[in-house]
mmCIF file with all atom_site columns, C-alpha atoms in Angstrom:
data_model
loop_
_atom_site.group_PDB
_atom_site.id
_atom_site.type_symbol
_atom_site.label_atom_id
_atom_site.label_alt_id
_atom_site.label_comp_id
_atom_site.label_asym_id
_atom_site.label_entity_id
_atom_site.label_seq_id
_atom_site.pdbx_PDB_ins_code
_atom_site.Cartn_x
_atom_site.Cartn_y
_atom_site.Cartn_z
_atom_site.occupancy
_atom_site.B_iso_or_equiv
_atom_site.pdbx_formal_charge
_atom_site.auth_seq_id
_atom_site.auth_comp_id
_atom_site.auth_asym_id
_atom_site.auth_atom_id
_atom_site.pdbx_PDB_model_num
ATOM 1  C CA . MET A 1 1  ? 10.571 -22.983 -24.149 1.00 54.00 ? 1058 MET A CA 1
ATOM 2  C CA . ARG A 1 2  ? 8.203  -20.277 -22.937 1.00 59.00 ? 1059 ARG A CA 1
ATOM 3  C CA . HIS A 1 3  ? 10.169 -19.559 -19.767 1.00 54.00 ? 1060 HIS A CA 1
ATOM 4  C CA . LEU A 1 4  ? 13.219 -18.482 -21.779 1.00 62.00 ? 1061 LEU A CA 1
ATOM 5  C CA . ASN A 1 5  ? 11.338 -15.651 -23.500 1.00 73.00 ? 1062 ASN A CA 1
ATOM 6  C CA . ASP A 1 6  ? 12.089 -12.713 -21.255 1.00 76.00 ? 1063 ASP A CA 1
ATOM 7  C CA . SER A 1 7  ? 11.414 -9.801  -23.624 1.00 84.00 ? 1064 SER A CA 1
ATOM 8  C CA . ARG A 1 8  ? 8.339  -8.787  -21.608 1.00 87.00 ? 1065 ARG A CA 1
ATOM 9  C CA . LEU A 1 9  ? 10.404 -8.735  -18.421 1.00 87.00 ? 1066 LEU A CA 1
ATOM 10 C CA . VAL A 1 10 ? 13.156 -6.684  -20.059 1.00 89.00 ? 1067 VAL A CA 1
ATOM 11 C CA . GLY A 1 11 ? 10.489 -4.233  -21.217 1.00 90.00 ? 1068 GLY A CA 1
ATOM 12 C CA . MET A 1 12 ? 9.155  -4.002  -17.675 1.00 91.00 ? 1069 MET A CA 1
ATOM 13 C CA . SER A 1 13 ? 12.691 -3.341  -16.426 1.00 92.00 ? 1070 SER A CA 1
ATOM 14 C CA . ILE A 1 14 ? 13.127 -0.501  -18.920 1.00 93.00 ? 1071 ILE A CA 1
ATOM 15 C CA . TYR A 1 15 ? 9.748  0.901   -17.880 1.00 94.00 ? 1072 TYR A CA 1
ATOM 16 C CA . ASN A 1 16 ? 10.892 0.688   -14.251 1.00 93.00 ? 1073 ASN A CA 1
ATOM 17 C CA . VAL A 1 17 ? 14.066 2.666   -15.004 1.00 94.00 ? 1074 VAL A CA 1
ATOM 18 C CA . VAL A 1 18 ? 12.204 5.356   -16.950 1.00 95.00 ? 1075 VAL A CA 1
ATOM 19 C CA . ILE A 1 19 ? 9.555  5.851   -14.256 1.00 95.00 ? 1076 ILE A CA 1
ATOM 20 C CA . LEU A 1 20 ? 12.142 6.068   -11.476 1.00 94.00 ? 1077 LEU A CA 1
ATOM 21 C CA . CYS A 1 21 ? 14.169 8.576   -13.510 1.00 94.00 ? 1078 CYS A CA 1
ATOM 22 C CA . LEU A 1 22 ? 11.066 10.679  -14.146 1.00 95.00 ? 1079 LEU A CA 1
ATOM 23 C CA . ILE A 1 23 ? 10.383 10.731  -10.404 1.00 95.00 ? 1080 ILE A CA 1
ATOM 24 C CA . THR A 1 24 ? 13.986 11.213  -9.258  1.00 95.00 ? 1081 THR A CA 1
ATOM 25 C CA . ALA A 1 25 ? 14.974 14.092  -11.538 1.00 94.00 ? 1082 ALA A CA 1
ATOM 26 C CA . PRO A 1 26 ? 12.310 16.618  -10.459 1.00 95.00 ? 1083 PRO A CA 1
ATOM 27 C CA . VAL A 1 27 ? 12.585 15.697  -6.774  1.00 94.00 ? 1084 VAL A CA 1
ATOM 28 C CA . THR A 1 28 ? 16.360 16.122  -6.953  1.00 95.00 ? 1085 THR A CA 1
ATOM 29 C CA . LEU A 1 29 ? 15.930 19.591  -8.483  1.00 94.00 ? 1086 LEU A CA 1
ATOM 30 C CA . VAL A 1 30 ? 13.500 20.581  -5.717  1.00 94.00 ? 1087 VAL A CA 1
ATOM 31 C CA . ILE A 1 31 ? 15.707 19.425  -2.824  1.00 93.00 ? 1088 ILE A CA 1
ATOM 32 C CA . ASN A 1 32 ? 18.975 20.469  -4.455  1.00 91.00 ? 1089 ASN A CA 1
ATOM 33 C CA . SER A 1 33 ? 19.833 22.860  -1.637  1.00 93.00 ? 1090 SER A CA 1
ATOM 34 C CA . GLN A 1 34 ? 19.901 19.995  0.896   1.00 94.00 ? 1091 GLN A CA 1
ATOM 35 C CA . THR A 1 35 ? 22.892 17.945  -0.210  1.00 93.00 ? 1092 THR A CA 1
ATOM 36 C CA . ASP A 1 36 ? 22.432 15.097  2.271   1.00 95.00 ? 1093 ASP A CA 1
ATOM 37 C CA . ALA A 1 37 ? 18.796 14.620  1.285   1.00 94.00 ? 1094 ALA A CA 1
ATOM 38 C CA . THR A 1 38 ? 19.674 14.777  -2.407  1.00 95.00 ? 1095 THR A CA 1
ATOM 39 C CA . TYR A 1 39 ? 22.427 12.204  -1.986  1.00 96.00 ? 1096 TYR A CA 1
ATOM 40 C CA . ALA A 1 40 ? 20.185 9.880   0.044   1.00 96.00 ? 1097 ALA A CA 1
ATOM 41 C CA . PHE A 1 41 ? 17.277 10.158  -2.391  1.00 95.00 ? 1098 PHE A CA 1
ATOM 42 C CA . VAL A 1 42 ? 19.388 9.555   -5.506  1.00 95.00 ? 1099 VAL A CA 1
ATOM 43 C CA . SER A 1 43 ? 21.210 6.656   -3.837  1.00 96.00 ? 1100 SER A CA 1
ATOM 44 C CA . LEU A 1 44 ? 17.935 5.042   -2.791  1.00 96.00 ? 1101 LEU A CA 1
ATOM 45 C CA . ALA A 1 45 ? 16.521 5.481   -6.300  1.00 95.00 ? 1102 ALA A CA 1
ATOM 46 C CA . ILE A 1 46 ? 19.575 3.855   -7.886  1.00 95.00 ? 1103 ILE A CA 1
ATOM 47 C CA . ILE A 1 47 ? 19.516 0.917   -5.457  1.00 97.00 ? 1104 ILE A CA 1
ATOM 48 C CA . MET A 1 48 ? 15.759 0.427   -5.931  1.00 95.00 ? 1105 MET A CA 1
ATOM 49 C CA . CYS A 1 49 ? 16.064 0.610   -9.706  1.00 94.00 ? 1106 CYS A CA 1
ATOM 50 C CA . SER A 1 50 ? 18.898 -1.926  -9.802  1.00 95.00 ? 1107 SER A CA 1
ATOM 51 C CA . PHE A 1 51 ? 17.207 -4.301  -7.374  1.00 95.00 ? 1108 PHE A CA 1
ATOM 52 C CA . LEU A 1 52 ? 13.843 -4.219  -9.153  1.00 94.00 ? 1109 LEU A CA 1
ATOM 53 C CA . SER A 1 53 ? 15.414 -4.692  -12.576 1.00 93.00 ? 1110 SER A CA 1
ATOM 54 C CA . MET A 1 54 ? 17.455 -7.694  -11.460 1.00 92.00 ? 1111 MET A CA 1
ATOM 55 C CA . ALA A 1 55 ? 14.469 -9.156  -9.631  1.00 92.00 ? 1112 ALA A CA 1
ATOM 56 C CA . LEU A 1 56 ? 12.220 -8.782  -12.685 1.00 90.00 ? 1113 LEU A CA 1
ATOM 57 C CA . ILE A 1 57 ? 14.718 -10.554 -14.907 1.00 88.00 ? 1114 ILE A CA 1
ATOM 58 C CA . PHE A 1 58 ? 16.130 -13.285 -12.662 1.00 87.00 ? 1115 PHE A CA 1
ATOM 59 C CA . VAL A 1 59 ? 13.400 -14.295 -10.172 1.00 86.00 ? 1116 VAL A CA 1
ATOM 60 C CA . PRO A 1 60 ? 11.142 -15.930 -12.797 1.00 82.00 ? 1117 PRO A CA 1
ATOM 61 C CA . LYS A 1 61 ? 14.080 -17.940 -14.182 1.00 80.00 ? 1118 LYS A CA 1
ATOM 62 C CA . VAL A 1 62 ? 15.170 -19.103 -10.747 1.00 79.00 ? 1119 VAL A CA 1
ATOM 63 C CA . SER A 1 63 ? 11.633 -20.050 -9.742  1.00 76.00 ? 1120 SER A CA 1
ATOM 64 C CA . VAL A 1 64 ? 11.087 -22.101 -12.914 1.00 72.00 ? 1121 VAL A CA 1
ATOM 65 C CA . ASN A 1 65 ? 14.362 -23.942 -12.377 1.00 72.00 ? 1122 ASN A CA 1
ATOM 66 C CA . ALA A 1 66 ? 13.595 -24.548 -8.704  1.00 69.00 ? 1123 ALA A CA 1
ATOM 67 C CA . PHE A 1 67 ? 10.258 -26.136 -9.584  1.00 66.00 ? 1124 PHE A CA 1
ATOM 68 C CA . ASN A 1 68 ? 11.868 -28.232 -12.320 1.00 64.00 ? 1125 ASN A CA 1
ATOM 69 C CA . ILE A 1 69 ? 14.517 -29.568 -9.933  1.00 63.00 ? 1126 ILE A CA 1
ATOM 70 C CA . SER A 1 70 ? 11.896 -30.728 -7.440  1.00 56.00 ? 1127 SER A CA 1
ATOM 71 C CA . GLY A 1 71 ? 9.903  -32.345 -10.245 1.00 57.00 ? 1128 GLY A CA 1
ATOM 72 C CA . THR A 1 72 ? 6.593  -30.702 -9.436  1.00 58.00 ? 1129 THR A CA 1
ATOM 73 C CA . LEU A 1 73 ? 6.297  -28.400 -12.418 1.00 55.00 ? 1130 LEU A CA 1
ATOM 74 C CA . TYR A 1 74 ? 6.879  -29.398 -16.049 1.00 54.00 ? 1131 TYR A CA 1
ATOM 75 C CA . ARG A 1 75 ? 4.998  -27.077 -18.347 1.00 56.00 ? 1132 ARG A CA 1
ATOM 76 C CA . ASP A 1 76 ? 6.810  -28.194 -21.501 1.00 55.00 ? 1133 ASP A CA 1
ATOM 77 C CA . GLY A 1 77 ? 7.174  -31.802 -20.418 1.00 53.00 ? 1134 GLY A CA 1
ATOM 78 C CA . PRO A 1 78 ? 10.239 -33.479 -18.981 1.00 53.00 ? 1135 PRO A CA 1
ATOM 79 C CA . LYS A 1 79 ? 13.535 -32.813 -20.680 1.00 57.00 ? 1136 LYS A CA 1
ATOM 80 C CA . HIS A 1 80 ? 15.204 -35.743 -22.438 1.00 51.00 ? 1137 HIS A CA 1
#
């Protein structure tokens, strides 16, 4: 059941969060005097981080199940 092992994808999600935090924190400190820009930048970073993390975790699972339903992809053989 190779497609159920998602530890690599969880690691990529954590890496994604760390990188976005390392980018967002200094930029927020630089544009701190402009409250609208700070709010927009932090909001965009949070939305991007959440979207990318969910996409990294769930898109591979959905794609494997979609191929299995249509019957065109059986990497581990058909399920009995």
